[in-house]
Amino acid sequence: MSLEFIPPAKPIIGDAEREAVDRVLRSGMIAQGPEVAEFEREFAAHFVQGRETVAVNSGTSGQHLGLLAAGVGPGDEVIVPSFTFAATGNSVALTGATPVFVDIEPDYYSLDPQAVRAAITPNTKGIMPVHLYGHPFLVDQIEAIAHEHGLAIYEDAAQAHGASWGGRSVGTIGDFAMFSLYPTKNMTSGEGGMVSCANGDLARNVRLLRNQGMETQYENEVVGFNARMTDVHAAIGRVQLTRVNGWTEQRQRNASVITDGLAGVSGVTVPRVADGAVHVYHQYTIRVDADERERMRNALKDEYGVGSGVYYPIPNHRLPSLAHYASELHLPETERAASEVLSLPVHPSLTEKDLGRIVDAVTAVAGAGA
Ligand SMILES: *Cc1c(COP(=O)(O)O)cnc(C)c1O
């Protein structure tokens, strides 16, 4: 028996993307130019109600430049989750500021509001919560704490294109928000990032830092980077933007089929959605017994041809790269999540048959351990 493998993620690139790339290549103008400018405008109108938006060469660059533009630097502390991709804490560390790792709550993997409150010091400059897996963080509570203490919010929206909280779009909440356009994210430009900015000053600063500190050529105002997006990448992103709503709806339908299928399967906790939240299912993440996870992953792959992923197995405060910011730290919900989460395929290319196979495989594999 050979079952076709169902991969955990699958970027969708079609003829329209290929034609867009070809159009830019034929124009002979391939570095940052009119395609990037159009992509910024279209992305802003699509996701963040026209907030000023700056395209960069990766989500990580966007996060780093956003923090620098917001004035974060040595001596500052920024509160971040430890249960996230390392780029979140890295971008803070790269500014010279200190990432302060705080625990999550177990239902939505959001920064835990109580833990945020407890981590605030006179040096705290801002909070960088993550809309993990495509579910918004606990916006009302985190925002209330930020207001009370005069702190900025910097959103890590890398995984959350189109998500919302109480009708407010992700990317319109913080001083800035970073979206990633890496191939496995909900839409892609090949590599790339978008920074949605709350005001024109911040956007101008990000633009300067993106381009060697220049607004006018060769009149460098500040020390900056080359973090520009190319027109080739922007052309791909513009096509993806016309397709992403349909993909998101497909992800949501896939998630609801899997959730219905796994209802009542013991040993499996399906993802929750907070009241008023729109989840865009970058990942569909279940929880299983920590001692069972590796066996289940292997059985899903070897016996049923179902790929899965663990995002993320090592909390950031335990990574060799970042652990020195957090010696002695114990974050129980973070560590429990890192040992229990298991992400199943939810991407828009799944067929009804694939969804059935995923549900049947997880049901069988969970039952086999009981
Ligand atoms: C992907 C990702 C990033 C970084 O984005 P890149 O485009 O890969 O640089 C940052 N934070 C989170 C949570 C991500 O998933």
Short mmCIF file of C-alpha atoms and ligand atoms in Angstrom, two decimals:
data_model
loop_
_atom_site.label_atom_id
_atom_site.label_comp_id
_atom_site.label_asym_id
_atom_site.label_seq_id
_atom_site.Cartn_x
_atom_site.Cartn_y
_atom_site.Cartn_z
CA MET A 1 0.00 0.00 0.00
CA SER A 2 1.45 3.36 -0.93
CA LEU A 3 -0.49 6.35 0.26
CA GLU A 4 0.24 9.74 -1.17
CA PHE A 5 1.97 11.77 1.54
CA ILE A 6 -0.03 14.73 2.87
CA PRO A 7 2.55 17.44 3.63
CA PRO A 8 2.12 19.66 6.69
CA ALA A 9 2.33 22.81 4.51
CA LYS A 10 2.11 23.51 0.79
CA PRO A 11 2.63 26.92 -0.82
CA ILE A 12 0.38 27.49 -3.84
CA ILE A 13 2.06 29.07 -6.86
CA GLY A 14 0.10 29.26 -10.10
CA ASP A 15 0.30 30.55 -13.65
CA ALA A 16 -0.68 34.06 -12.57
CA GLU A 17 2.34 34.25 -10.23
CA ARG A 18 4.62 32.92 -12.99
CA GLU A 19 3.26 35.46 -15.46
CA ALA A 20 3.68 38.30 -12.97
CA VAL A 21 7.33 37.36 -12.40
CA ASP A 22 7.90 37.14 -16.14
CA ARG A 23 6.31 40.56 -16.66
CA VAL A 24 8.71 42.13 -14.15
CA LEU A 25 11.75 40.31 -15.53
CA ARG A 26 10.90 41.46 -19.05
CA SER A 27 10.55 45.06 -17.85
CA GLY A 28 14.26 45.02 -16.98
CA MET A 29 13.46 46.80 -13.69
CA ILE A 30 13.70 44.18 -10.99
CA ALA A 31 14.85 45.91 -7.79
CA GLN A 32 12.42 47.80 -5.53
CA GLY A 33 10.17 49.93 -7.73
CA PRO A 34 6.56 50.36 -8.82
CA GLU A 35 5.51 46.76 -8.02
CA VAL A 36 6.61 47.19 -4.40
CA ALA A 37 4.75 50.51 -4.12
CA GLU A 38 1.57 48.91 -5.52
CA PHE A 39 1.95 45.86 -3.29
CA GLU A 40 2.24 48.09 -0.20
CA ARG A 41 -0.93 50.00 -1.14
CA GLU A 42 -2.89 46.85 -1.97
CA PHE A 43 -1.74 44.99 1.15
CA ALA A 44 -2.65 47.98 3.33
CA ALA A 45 -6.12 48.25 1.79
CA HIS A 46 -6.68 44.49 2.05
CA PHE A 47 -5.56 43.76 5.60
CA VAL A 48 -5.04 46.90 7.69
CA GLN A 49 -7.66 49.42 6.55
CA GLY A 50 -5.18 51.55 4.68
CA ARG A 51 -2.64 51.98 7.47
CA GLU A 52 0.70 52.99 6.03
CA THR A 53 2.55 49.78 5.18
CA VAL A 54 6.21 49.23 4.28
CA ALA A 55 7.47 46.16 2.38
CA VAL A 56 10.80 44.60 3.38
CA ASN A 57 12.86 41.54 2.48
CA SER A 58 11.66 39.33 5.37
CA GLY A 59 9.35 39.31 8.34
CA THR A 60 12.36 39.31 10.64
CA SER A 61 13.71 42.47 8.97
CA GLY A 62 10.31 44.05 9.38
CA GLN A 63 10.24 43.27 13.07
CA HIS A 64 13.80 44.48 13.60
CA LEU A 65 13.33 47.71 11.63
CA GLY A 66 9.95 48.34 13.24
CA LEU A 67 11.50 48.12 16.71
CA LEU A 68 14.40 50.40 15.72
CA ALA A 69 11.96 52.87 14.14
CA ALA A 70 9.92 52.84 17.35
CA GLY A 71 13.04 53.84 19.26
CA VAL A 72 13.75 50.51 20.97
CA GLY A 73 17.43 50.07 21.85
CA PRO A 74 20.00 49.30 24.54
CA GLY A 75 18.65 49.63 28.07
CA ASP A 76 15.07 48.92 27.01
CA GLU A 77 13.11 45.79 27.80
CA VAL A 78 10.46 44.33 25.51
CA ILE A 79 8.11 41.67 26.85
CA VAL A 80 7.82 38.71 24.45
CA PRO A 81 6.46 35.19 24.61
CA SER A 82 8.96 32.33 24.76
CA PHE A 83 6.54 30.03 22.94
CA THR A 84 7.05 31.35 19.40
CA PHE A 85 9.49 31.29 16.51
CA ALA A 86 12.92 32.59 17.56
CA ALA A 87 12.61 35.64 15.28
CA THR A 88 10.35 37.31 17.87
CA GLY A 89 13.02 37.43 20.57
CA ASN A 90 15.86 37.74 18.05
CA SER A 91 14.48 40.98 16.64
CA VAL A 92 14.43 42.50 20.12
CA ALA A 93 17.96 41.25 20.89
CA LEU A 94 19.24 42.66 17.57
CA THR A 95 18.25 46.19 18.63
CA GLY A 96 20.40 45.86 21.76
CA ALA A 97 17.31 45.78 23.96
CA THR A 98 16.51 42.86 26.28
CA PRO A 99 13.78 40.37 25.38
CA VAL A 100 11.89 39.55 28.60
CA PHE A 101 10.31 36.14 28.20
CA VAL A 102 6.87 35.71 29.70
CA ASP A 103 4.54 32.72 29.93
CA ILE A 104 1.48 32.05 27.76
CA GLU A 105 -2.05 31.07 28.75
CA PRO A 106 -2.98 27.54 27.66
CA ASP A 107 -6.16 28.11 25.62
CA TYR A 108 -4.98 30.30 22.73
CA TYR A 109 -1.19 30.36 23.29
CA SER A 110 -1.43 34.11 23.90
CA LEU A 111 0.89 36.04 26.19
CA ASP A 112 -0.65 35.60 29.65
CA PRO A 113 -1.93 39.02 30.81
CA GLN A 114 -1.13 38.36 34.48
CA ALA A 115 2.41 37.30 33.61
CA VAL A 116 2.86 40.40 31.44
CA ARG A 117 1.80 42.61 34.32
CA ALA A 118 4.26 40.90 36.66
CA ALA A 119 7.16 41.36 34.21
CA ILE A 120 6.86 45.15 33.85
CA THR A 121 9.82 47.16 35.16
CA PRO A 122 10.82 50.82 34.82
CA ASN A 123 12.83 49.77 31.73
CA THR A 124 9.92 48.16 29.91
CA LYS A 125 9.34 49.96 26.63
CA GLY A 126 6.80 47.74 24.98
CA ILE A 127 5.11 44.37 24.60
CA MET A 128 5.46 42.20 21.50
CA PRO A 129 2.67 39.61 21.55
CA VAL A 130 2.34 36.99 18.82
CA HIS A 131 -0.88 36.03 17.03
CA LEU A 132 0.30 32.44 17.19
CA TYR A 133 -0.99 29.88 14.67
CA GLY A 134 -3.27 32.60 13.24
CA HIS A 135 -5.30 33.14 16.43
CA PRO A 136 -5.14 36.69 17.81
CA PHE A 137 -3.54 37.24 21.20
CA LEU A 138 -5.83 38.36 24.07
CA VAL A 139 -6.08 41.87 22.65
CA ASP A 140 -8.40 43.55 25.19
CA GLN A 141 -6.45 42.48 28.24
CA ILE A 142 -2.98 43.09 26.83
CA GLU A 143 -4.05 46.46 25.46
CA ALA A 144 -5.50 47.51 28.82
CA ILE A 145 -2.19 46.70 30.53
CA ALA A 146 -0.23 48.58 27.86
CA HIS A 147 -2.45 51.68 28.28
CA GLU A 148 -2.29 51.54 32.05
CA HIS A 149 1.53 51.46 32.03
CA GLY A 150 2.16 53.66 29.00
CA LEU A 151 3.70 50.80 26.99
CA ALA A 152 3.73 50.30 23.24
CA ILE A 153 2.41 47.15 21.56
CA TYR A 154 4.38 45.73 18.64
CA GLU A 155 2.40 42.96 16.93
CA ASP A 156 4.01 39.79 15.61
CA ALA A 157 1.39 39.06 12.96
CA ALA A 158 3.70 36.79 10.95
CA GLN A 159 1.11 34.00 11.00
CA ALA A 160 -2.13 35.95 11.09
CA HIS A 161 -3.00 37.62 7.76
CA GLY A 162 -6.72 38.36 7.94
CA ALA A 163 -7.28 37.41 11.61
CA SER A 164 -9.28 39.75 13.83
CA TRP A 165 -10.37 40.39 17.39
CA GLY A 166 -13.77 41.94 18.12
CA GLY A 167 -13.94 43.11 14.52
CA ARG A 168 -10.52 44.78 14.69
CA SER A 169 -8.04 43.50 12.12
CA VAL A 170 -4.79 42.07 13.29
CA GLY A 171 -2.13 44.57 12.21
CA THR A 172 -4.15 47.64 13.29
CA ILE A 173 -3.68 47.20 17.02
CA GLY A 174 -0.04 47.99 17.77
CA ASP A 175 2.34 50.87 17.04
CA PHE A 176 3.48 48.58 14.29
CA ALA A 177 2.71 45.06 13.16
CA MET A 178 4.90 42.71 11.17
CA PHE A 179 3.48 40.24 8.65
CA SER A 180 5.72 37.53 7.16
CA LEU A 181 5.53 36.51 3.50
CA TYR A 182 7.65 33.38 3.83
CA PRO A 183 6.44 30.52 1.56
CA THR A 184 4.72 28.48 4.28
CA LYS A 185 2.80 31.47 5.68
CA ASN A 186 -0.83 32.09 4.67
CA MET A 187 0.40 34.01 1.60
CA THR A 188 3.88 34.51 0.20
CA SER A 189 6.11 36.70 -1.91
CA GLY A 190 8.95 34.12 -1.90
CA GLU A 191 10.60 35.84 1.03
CA GLY A 192 9.33 39.10 2.38
CA GLY A 193 7.63 41.04 5.13
CA MET A 194 5.20 43.91 5.60
CA VAL A 195 5.28 46.43 8.40
CA SER A 196 1.94 48.08 9.15
CA CYS A 197 2.57 51.39 10.92
CA ALA A 198 0.28 53.37 13.22
CA ASN A 199 1.59 56.74 12.06
CA GLY A 200 3.53 58.43 9.29
CA ASP A 201 6.63 59.13 11.39
CA LEU A 202 7.12 55.49 12.21
CA ALA A 203 6.52 54.49 8.59
CA ARG A 204 9.05 57.07 7.42
CA ASN A 205 11.62 55.70 9.87
CA VAL A 206 11.07 52.15 8.64
CA ARG A 207 11.44 53.36 5.03
CA LEU A 208 14.70 55.11 5.91
CA LEU A 209 16.11 52.08 7.72
CA ARG A 210 15.10 49.84 4.79
CA ASN A 211 17.16 51.87 2.34
CA GLN A 212 20.52 52.90 3.87
CA GLY A 213 18.88 55.80 5.67
CA MET A 214 18.03 57.55 2.41
CA GLU A 215 14.82 59.22 1.34
CA THR A 216 16.60 61.29 -1.29
CA GLN A 217 19.32 59.37 -3.06
CA TYR A 218 22.82 59.77 -1.59
CA GLU A 219 21.57 62.02 1.20
CA ASN A 220 21.80 59.41 3.93
CA GLU A 221 20.03 60.71 7.05
CA VAL A 222 20.57 57.78 9.42
CA VAL A 223 22.59 54.57 9.45
CA GLY A 224 20.38 52.01 7.77
CA PHE A 225 20.17 48.60 6.15
CA ASN A 226 19.45 47.26 2.74
CA ALA A 227 16.22 45.47 3.59
CA ARG A 228 14.39 46.25 0.37
CA MET A 229 11.92 43.91 -1.32
CA THR A 230 12.44 43.34 -5.04
CA ASP A 231 9.75 44.01 -7.64
CA VAL A 232 9.97 40.32 -8.56
CA HIS A 233 8.87 39.33 -5.06
CA ALA A 234 6.25 42.08 -4.89
CA ALA A 235 4.73 40.84 -8.15
CA ILE A 236 4.26 37.37 -6.63
CA GLY A 237 2.77 38.91 -3.48
CA ARG A 238 0.29 41.02 -5.46
CA VAL A 239 -1.13 37.93 -7.15
CA GLN A 240 -1.30 36.05 -3.86
CA LEU A 241 -3.21 38.96 -2.35
CA THR A 242 -6.03 38.39 -4.86
CA ARG A 243 -6.26 34.74 -3.75
CA VAL A 244 -5.65 34.84 -0.01
CA ASN A 245 -9.28 35.34 1.09
CA GLY A 246 -10.32 32.13 -0.63
CA TRP A 247 -7.40 30.27 0.92
CA THR A 248 -8.27 31.56 4.38
CA GLU A 249 -11.87 30.42 3.99
CA GLN A 250 -10.60 27.03 2.88
CA ARG A 251 -8.30 26.81 5.92
CA GLN A 252 -11.26 27.65 8.17
CA ARG A 253 -13.46 25.03 6.50
CA ASN A 254 -10.69 22.44 6.75
CA ALA A 255 -10.22 23.25 10.43
CA SER A 256 -13.90 22.83 11.15
CA VAL A 257 -14.01 19.46 9.36
CA ILE A 258 -11.03 18.21 11.38
CA THR A 259 -12.43 19.58 14.65
CA ASP A 260 -15.80 17.90 14.03
CA GLY A 261 -14.04 14.68 13.09
CA LEU A 262 -11.87 14.65 16.21
CA ALA A 263 -14.65 15.57 18.67
CA GLY A 264 -14.68 12.98 21.41
CA VAL A 265 -11.38 11.35 20.47
CA SER A 266 -9.75 10.85 23.84
CA GLY A 267 -6.20 12.03 24.27
CA VAL A 268 -6.64 14.80 21.67
CA THR A 269 -7.47 18.42 22.51
CA VAL A 270 -8.63 20.40 19.48
CA PRO A 271 -7.82 24.13 19.08
CA ARG A 272 -10.14 26.68 20.66
CA VAL A 273 -11.29 30.00 19.28
CA ALA A 274 -11.94 32.89 21.67
CA ASP A 275 -15.30 34.69 21.56
CA GLY A 276 -15.13 37.41 18.94
CA ALA A 277 -11.87 36.13 17.46
CA VAL A 278 -11.39 35.20 13.81
CA HIS A 279 -8.77 32.44 13.55
CA VAL A 280 -7.03 32.09 10.15
CA TYR A 281 -5.44 28.70 10.93
CA HIS A 282 -1.89 29.25 9.82
CA GLN A 283 -1.56 26.08 11.87
CA TYR A 284 -4.20 23.65 13.11
CA THR A 285 -2.66 22.63 16.40
CA ILE A 286 -3.91 19.91 18.71
CA ARG A 287 -2.51 18.92 22.08
CA VAL A 288 -1.62 15.37 22.96
CA ASP A 289 0.07 13.66 25.88
CA ALA A 290 3.75 14.67 25.87
CA ASP A 291 4.84 11.03 26.19
CA GLU A 292 2.73 10.04 23.20
CA ARG A 293 3.61 12.81 20.77
CA GLU A 294 6.67 11.31 19.12
CA ARG A 295 4.99 7.94 18.67
CA MET A 296 1.92 9.62 17.18
CA ARG A 297 3.99 11.75 14.79
CA ASN A 298 5.89 8.75 13.53
CA ALA A 299 2.79 6.61 13.17
CA LEU A 300 0.93 9.38 11.33
CA LYS A 301 3.79 9.63 8.85
CA ASP A 302 4.81 5.98 8.51
CA GLU A 303 1.46 4.22 8.75
CA TYR A 304 -0.93 6.84 7.36
CA GLY A 305 1.19 9.18 5.20
CA VAL A 306 0.08 12.22 7.18
CA GLY A 307 2.70 14.89 7.82
CA SER A 308 2.65 16.95 10.99
CA GLY A 309 4.81 19.56 12.66
CA VAL A 310 5.84 20.73 16.12
CA TYR A 311 5.82 24.51 16.45
CA TYR A 312 7.87 24.91 18.57
CA PRO A 313 9.69 22.12 20.40
CA ILE A 314 12.14 24.30 22.35
CA PRO A 315 10.90 27.40 24.17
CA ASN A 316 12.95 30.45 23.18
CA HIS A 317 14.21 30.98 26.73
CA ARG A 318 15.89 27.56 26.50
CA LEU A 319 17.54 28.09 23.10
CA PRO A 320 21.34 28.37 23.15
CA SER A 321 20.99 31.68 21.30
CA LEU A 322 18.59 33.35 23.71
CA ALA A 323 18.90 31.48 27.02
CA HIS A 324 21.34 33.98 28.50
CA TYR A 325 18.47 36.47 28.72
CA ALA A 326 16.53 34.10 30.88
CA SER A 327 18.63 31.98 33.18
CA GLU A 328 16.62 30.29 35.94
CA LEU A 329 13.35 31.18 34.24
CA HIS A 330 10.50 28.70 34.64
CA LEU A 331 7.52 29.16 32.33
CA PRO A 332 5.26 26.18 33.03
CA GLU A 333 2.56 26.73 30.36
CA THR A 334 5.23 27.43 27.73
CA GLU A 335 7.11 24.24 28.59
CA ARG A 336 3.94 22.18 28.68
CA ALA A 337 2.81 23.54 25.29
CA ALA A 338 6.25 22.86 23.78
CA SER A 339 5.96 19.22 24.81
CA GLU A 340 2.29 18.70 23.84
CA VAL A 341 1.49 20.62 20.64
CA LEU A 342 1.13 18.86 17.32
CA SER A 343 0.13 20.69 14.14
CA LEU A 344 -1.83 18.80 11.49
CA PRO A 345 -2.13 19.75 7.82
CA VAL A 346 -4.83 22.42 7.30
CA HIS A 347 -3.56 24.13 4.13
CA PRO A 348 -5.98 25.01 1.32
CA SER A 349 -4.76 22.27 -1.05
CA LEU A 350 -6.29 19.51 1.08
CA THR A 351 -9.12 17.55 -0.53
CA GLU A 352 -12.17 16.09 1.23
CA LYS A 353 -10.44 12.75 0.99
CA ASP A 354 -7.27 14.15 2.60
CA LEU A 355 -9.33 15.58 5.46
CA GLY A 356 -10.98 12.20 5.99
CA ARG A 357 -7.58 10.51 6.03
CA ILE A 358 -6.23 13.01 8.56
CA VAL A 359 -9.20 12.52 10.91
CA ASP A 360 -9.10 8.73 10.60
CA ALA A 361 -5.34 8.62 11.09
CA VAL A 362 -5.34 10.79 14.21
CA THR A 363 -8.30 8.84 15.62
CA ALA A 364 -6.52 5.52 15.05
CA VAL A 365 -3.15 6.69 16.30
CA ALA A 366 -4.61 8.26 19.44
CA GLY A 367 -6.61 5.09 20.12
CA ALA A 368 -3.55 2.90 19.72
CA GLY A 369 -1.86 4.58 22.66
CA ALA A 370 -4.82 4.26 25.03
C1 LIG B 1 7.77 33.40 10.23
C2 LIG B 1 7.79 34.11 11.52
C3 LIG B 1 8.62 35.22 11.77
C4 LIG B 1 9.68 35.68 10.82
O1 LIG B 1 9.27 35.89 9.53
P1 LIG B 1 10.33 35.63 8.30
O2 LIG B 1 9.59 36.16 7.12
O3 LIG B 1 10.55 34.16 8.25
O4 LIG B 1 11.56 36.39 8.62
C5 LIG B 1 8.50 35.86 12.98
N1 LIG B 1 7.63 35.46 13.92
C6 LIG B 1 6.83 34.38 13.74
C7 LIG B 1 5.87 33.99 14.82
C8 LIG B 1 6.89 33.67 12.55
O5 LIG B 1 6.11 32.59 12.38
#
